[in-house]
Amino acid sequence: MVVTRFAPSPNGPLHLGHAYSAITAHDLARDAQGRFLLRIEDIDGPRSRPELADEFRRDLEWLGLEWDEVPAQSSRLDSYREAANQLLSEGLLYPCTCTRAHVEAMAPRLGPEGLIYPGTCRGRSLNPDLPFALRLDVETAMERAGEAMWDDAIRGAQQADPREFGDVVLVRKDAPASYHLAATLDDAADGVTLVTRGMDLFAASHIHRLLQGVLGLPVPRWHHHALLFDRDGKLAKRKGSPSLADRRRGGEDGRSLADALRENRFPAGITLANA
Ligand code: GLU
Ligand code: ZN
């Protein structure tokens, strides 16, 4: 059975790009008589505004989508801790006390998620007084996982090579899991078989595939869809592109909007493109 999901973070209102993503995942499940899941990814520390989750549900309803909701990330912290402990006991995580300023001062290269951490704390003994994050030793994890292939519905067969991320954070200083760890564990727990999301997260799938390998999780397929752009670039919450809630409150017909997006008919100034 095909199981897809839409996994928004309640740190800002949903916009057209989210609608496109949710509709894509919804329709892939519907067309295969599968299931479409909604998962609220609400562990983004102080940026998380739980009250937005209700708005998200109203937005999806307004678009005419039907879904099954699975537990929000904030109710799954134990499973993140358990997985982190397993990786720690296997020597795949190490504590890192560096601050952003430390990392910047080391003048590292830029990767898909910002500066690539140069591995400074790997093999270093920890100063117990400092707050620490836990980072994945990516080289060692790749050796343990062996050849890790994954399949993208649009780009085809891929071999996981997350080295361009450097040693990513799996447990944050301020939260029991990073996005990478939480989303990977949840997709497995929710039985997701087709991870559907925007092309902007294509690179992250290399990390997620590696994590599946070292955690012994089932390997789904992925569908990374193209993204909506306006004149200033990719639509994003922070740029204040009109939100779905604004459109809904303004009396726009959500189902017609959904059908337009399905047919790649976009409002003026909006285009679809790969990242
Ligand atoms: N919560 C992530 C976001 O809103 C999406 C995660 C995913 O689809 O894997 O950007
Ligand atoms: Zn460090």
Coordinates of C-alpha atoms and ligand atoms in Angstrom, one line a residue:
M1 CA 0.0 0.0 0.0
V2 CA 1.2 3.5 -0.8
V3 CA 1.5 5.7 2.2
T4 CA 2.5 9.4 1.7
R5 CA 2.6 12.3 4.1
F6 CA 2.6 16.0 4.5
A7 CA 4.7 17.1 7.4
P8 CA 4.5 20.9 8.0
S9 CA 6.3 22.7 10.8
P10 CA 4.1 25.1 12.7
N11 CA 6.6 28.0 12.7
G12 CA 4.7 30.1 10.2
P13 CA 1.6 30.0 8.1
L14 CA 1.3 27.7 5.1
H15 CA 1.6 29.2 1.6
L16 CA 1.0 28.1 -1.9
G17 CA 4.1 26.0 -2.0
H18 CA 2.8 24.0 0.9
A19 CA -0.6 23.6 -0.8
Y20 CA 1.2 22.2 -3.9
S21 CA 3.2 19.8 -1.7
A22 CA 0.2 18.6 0.3
I23 CA -1.9 18.1 -2.9
T24 CA 0.9 16.2 -4.6
A25 CA 1.3 13.8 -1.6
H26 CA -2.5 13.5 -1.2
D27 CA -3.1 12.7 -4.9
L28 CA -0.2 10.1 -5.1
A29 CA -1.9 8.2 -2.2
R30 CA -5.4 8.6 -3.6
D31 CA -4.5 7.5 -7.1
A32 CA -3.0 4.3 -5.6
Q33 CA -5.8 3.7 -3.1
G34 CA -3.3 4.4 -0.4
R35 CA -3.2 6.6 2.7
F36 CA -2.2 10.2 3.1
L37 CA -1.0 11.3 6.5
L38 CA -0.6 14.6 8.2
R39 CA 2.2 14.9 10.7
I40 CA 2.9 18.1 12.6
E41 CA 6.6 18.7 13.1
D42 CA 6.6 20.8 16.2
I43 CA 9.9 20.4 17.9
D44 CA 11.5 23.5 16.5
G45 CA 12.1 25.0 19.9
P46 CA 10.9 28.6 20.4
R47 CA 10.1 29.0 16.7
S48 CA 7.3 26.4 17.1
R49 CA 3.8 27.9 17.5
P50 CA 1.5 24.9 18.2
E51 CA -1.7 27.0 17.7
L52 CA -0.8 27.1 14.0
A53 CA -1.5 23.4 13.6
D54 CA -5.3 24.0 13.8
E55 CA -4.9 26.6 11.0
F56 CA -3.1 24.0 8.9
R57 CA -5.9 21.5 9.4
R58 CA -8.4 24.2 8.3
D59 CA -6.2 25.0 5.3
L60 CA -6.1 21.4 4.1
E61 CA -9.8 21.0 4.6
W62 CA -10.4 24.2 2.6
L63 CA -8.3 22.7 -0.2
G64 CA -10.6 19.7 -0.2
L65 CA -8.0 17.2 1.1
E66 CA -8.7 14.2 3.3
W67 CA -6.1 12.8 5.6
D68 CA -5.3 10.6 8.6
E69 CA -3.4 12.4 11.3
V70 CA -0.5 10.7 13.1
P71 CA 1.0 11.9 16.4
A72 CA 2.9 15.2 16.4
Q73 CA 6.7 15.1 16.9
S74 CA 6.4 16.6 20.4
S75 CA 4.7 13.5 21.6
R76 CA 7.5 11.2 20.3
L77 CA 10.5 12.5 22.1
D78 CA 11.1 9.1 23.9
S79 CA 11.6 7.4 20.6
Y80 CA 14.1 10.0 19.5
R81 CA 16.1 9.6 22.7
E82 CA 16.1 5.8 22.4
A83 CA 17.4 5.9 18.8
A84 CA 20.1 8.5 19.8
N85 CA 21.2 6.3 22.7
Q86 CA 21.5 3.3 20.4
L87 CA 23.7 5.3 17.9
L88 CA 25.7 6.7 20.8
S89 CA 26.4 3.2 22.2
E90 CA 27.5 2.1 18.8
G91 CA 30.0 4.9 18.6
L92 CA 28.2 6.7 15.8
L93 CA 27.5 9.9 17.6
Y94 CA 29.9 12.3 19.4
P95 CA 29.2 15.3 21.5
C96 CA 30.0 18.8 20.1
T97 CA 30.2 21.9 22.2
C98 CA 31.0 24.3 19.4
T99 CA 28.8 27.4 19.0
R100 CA 27.9 28.8 15.6
A101 CA 30.6 31.4 16.2
H102 CA 33.2 28.7 16.7
V103 CA 32.2 27.0 13.5
E104 CA 32.2 30.2 11.5
A105 CA 35.7 31.0 12.9
M106 CA 37.0 27.8 11.4
A107 CA 35.9 29.1 8.0
P108 CA 34.5 25.8 6.7
R109 CA 33.1 25.2 3.3
L110 CA 29.4 25.8 2.5
G111 CA 27.2 22.7 2.2
P112 CA 23.5 22.2 1.4
E113 CA 22.5 23.2 4.9
G114 CA 24.9 26.0 5.6
L115 CA 28.5 25.7 6.8
I116 CA 30.0 22.2 6.9
Y117 CA 31.1 21.3 10.3
P118 CA 34.8 20.4 10.1
G119 CA 34.6 17.6 12.8
T120 CA 36.5 19.6 15.5
C121 CA 35.0 17.7 18.4
R122 CA 35.3 14.2 17.0
G123 CA 37.6 12.2 19.3
R124 CA 37.9 15.2 21.7
S125 CA 37.0 14.8 25.4
L126 CA 34.0 16.7 26.4
N127 CA 34.0 19.7 28.8
P128 CA 31.0 18.6 30.9
D129 CA 30.1 22.2 31.8
L130 CA 29.2 23.2 28.3
P131 CA 25.9 22.4 26.6
F132 CA 26.5 19.9 23.8
A133 CA 24.8 18.6 20.6
L134 CA 25.3 15.1 19.3
R135 CA 26.7 14.8 15.8
L136 CA 26.7 11.8 13.5
D137 CA 30.1 10.5 12.5
V138 CA 29.1 10.3 8.8
E139 CA 32.2 8.5 7.5
T140 CA 31.9 5.8 10.1
A141 CA 28.1 5.5 9.6
M142 CA 28.7 5.1 5.9
E143 CA 31.1 2.2 6.5
R144 CA 28.6 0.6 8.8
A145 CA 25.6 1.0 6.5
G146 CA 27.4 -0.3 3.5
E147 CA 26.1 0.5 0.0
A148 CA 22.9 2.5 0.6
M149 CA 20.8 2.9 -2.5
W150 CA 17.5 4.9 -2.7
D151 CA 15.0 5.5 -5.4
D152 CA 13.5 8.9 -6.3
A153 CA 10.4 8.8 -8.4
I154 CA 11.6 11.6 -10.6
R155 CA 15.4 11.4 -10.5
G156 CA 15.7 7.6 -10.3
A157 CA 18.3 5.4 -8.5
Q158 CA 20.6 7.2 -6.1
Q159 CA 23.5 6.1 -3.9
A160 CA 23.4 7.7 -0.5
D161 CA 26.4 10.0 -0.1
P162 CA 25.8 12.5 2.6
R163 CA 29.4 13.6 3.0
E164 CA 28.6 17.0 1.6
F165 CA 26.7 17.7 4.8
G166 CA 29.6 16.9 7.1
D167 CA 28.8 15.5 10.5
V168 CA 25.2 16.6 10.9
V169 CA 23.5 17.3 14.3
L170 CA 21.1 14.5 15.3
V171 CA 20.4 15.7 18.8
R172 CA 20.3 19.5 19.2
K173 CA 21.5 21.4 22.2
D174 CA 17.9 22.7 22.7
A175 CA 15.8 19.7 21.5
P176 CA 16.0 15.9 21.7
A177 CA 16.2 15.5 18.0
S178 CA 17.1 17.4 14.8
Y179 CA 14.8 17.4 11.8
H180 CA 16.9 14.6 10.2
L181 CA 16.6 12.2 13.1
A182 CA 12.9 12.9 13.9
A183 CA 11.6 12.8 10.4
T184 CA 13.5 9.6 9.6
L185 CA 12.2 7.8 12.7
D186 CA 8.6 9.1 12.2
D187 CA 8.4 8.1 8.6
A188 CA 9.4 4.6 9.6
A189 CA 7.0 4.6 12.6
D190 CA 4.1 5.9 10.4
G191 CA 4.7 3.3 7.8
V192 CA 5.4 5.9 5.1
T193 CA 6.3 4.1 1.8
L194 CA 6.6 7.2 -0.4
V195 CA 8.3 10.2 1.2
T196 CA 6.8 13.1 -0.7
R197 CA 8.3 16.6 -0.4
G198 CA 9.9 19.4 -2.2
M199 CA 13.1 19.3 -4.2
D200 CA 14.7 21.6 -1.6
L201 CA 15.0 18.5 0.6
F202 CA 16.5 16.2 -2.0
A203 CA 20.0 16.4 -0.5
A204 CA 18.6 15.7 3.0
S205 CA 17.3 12.3 1.7
H206 CA 21.0 11.1 1.5
I207 CA 21.3 11.6 5.2
H208 CA 17.9 10.0 5.9
R209 CA 18.9 7.0 3.8
L210 CA 22.1 6.6 5.8
L211 CA 20.2 6.8 9.1
Q212 CA 17.8 4.1 7.9
G213 CA 20.8 2.0 7.2
V214 CA 22.4 2.4 10.7
L215 CA 19.1 2.2 12.5
G216 CA 17.8 -0.8 10.7
L217 CA 14.7 1.0 9.4
P218 CA 12.7 0.1 6.4
V219 CA 13.6 2.0 3.2
P220 CA 10.8 3.9 1.5
R221 CA 10.8 5.5 -1.9
W222 CA 10.9 9.2 -2.4
H223 CA 9.1 11.7 -4.6
H224 CA 10.7 15.1 -4.6
H225 CA 8.5 17.5 -6.5
A226 CA 9.4 20.8 -8.2
L227 CA 8.9 24.0 -6.2
L228 CA 6.9 27.2 -6.7
F229 CA 8.8 30.4 -7.2
D230 CA 7.8 34.0 -7.4
R231 CA 10.0 36.9 -8.7
D232 CA 12.1 36.9 -5.5
G233 CA 12.8 33.2 -5.5
K234 CA 11.4 30.1 -3.8
L235 CA 8.1 30.8 -1.9
A236 CA 8.8 30.8 1.8
K237 CA 7.1 31.6 5.0
R238 CA 9.6 34.2 5.9
K239 CA 9.1 36.3 2.8
G240 CA 5.4 36.8 3.6
S241 CA 4.0 35.4 0.4
P242 CA 0.2 35.4 0.8
S243 CA -0.7 32.6 3.2
L244 CA -3.4 29.9 2.6
A245 CA -5.2 31.2 5.6
D246 CA -5.3 34.8 4.1
R247 CA -6.7 33.4 0.9
R248 CA -9.2 31.3 2.8
R249 CA -10.4 34.2 4.9
G250 CA -10.5 36.4 1.9
G251 CA -13.3 34.1 0.5
E252 CA -11.3 32.3 -2.2
D253 CA -12.5 28.9 -3.2
G254 CA -9.9 26.4 -1.9
R255 CA -11.0 23.5 -4.1
S256 CA -10.7 25.6 -7.2
L257 CA -7.3 26.7 -6.1
A258 CA -6.3 23.0 -5.5
D259 CA -7.6 22.0 -9.0
A260 CA -5.6 24.9 -10.6
L261 CA -2.4 23.8 -8.8
R262 CA -3.1 20.2 -10.0
E263 CA -3.2 21.5 -13.6
N264 CA -0.1 23.7 -13.1
R265 CA -2.2 26.8 -13.5
F266 CA -0.6 29.3 -11.0
P267 CA -1.5 32.8 -9.9
A268 CA 0.2 35.6 -11.7
G269 CA 4.0 35.8 -11.1
I270 CA 4.3 32.2 -9.8
T271 CA 6.1 29.5 -11.7
L272 CA 7.1 25.9 -11.0
A273 CA 10.7 24.9 -11.3
N274 CA 13.3 22.6 -9.8
A275 CA 15.4 24.2 -7.1
Ligands
GLU1 N1 8.8 19.8 8.5 C1 9.5 20.1 7.3 C2 9.2 21.5 6.7 O1 8.1 22.0 7.0 C3 9.2 19.1 6.1 C4 9.8 17.8 6.4 C5 9.7 16.8 5.3 O2 8.7 16.8 4.5 O3 10.5 15.8 5.4 O4 10.0 22.0 6.0
ZN2 ZN 32.3 20.8 17.9

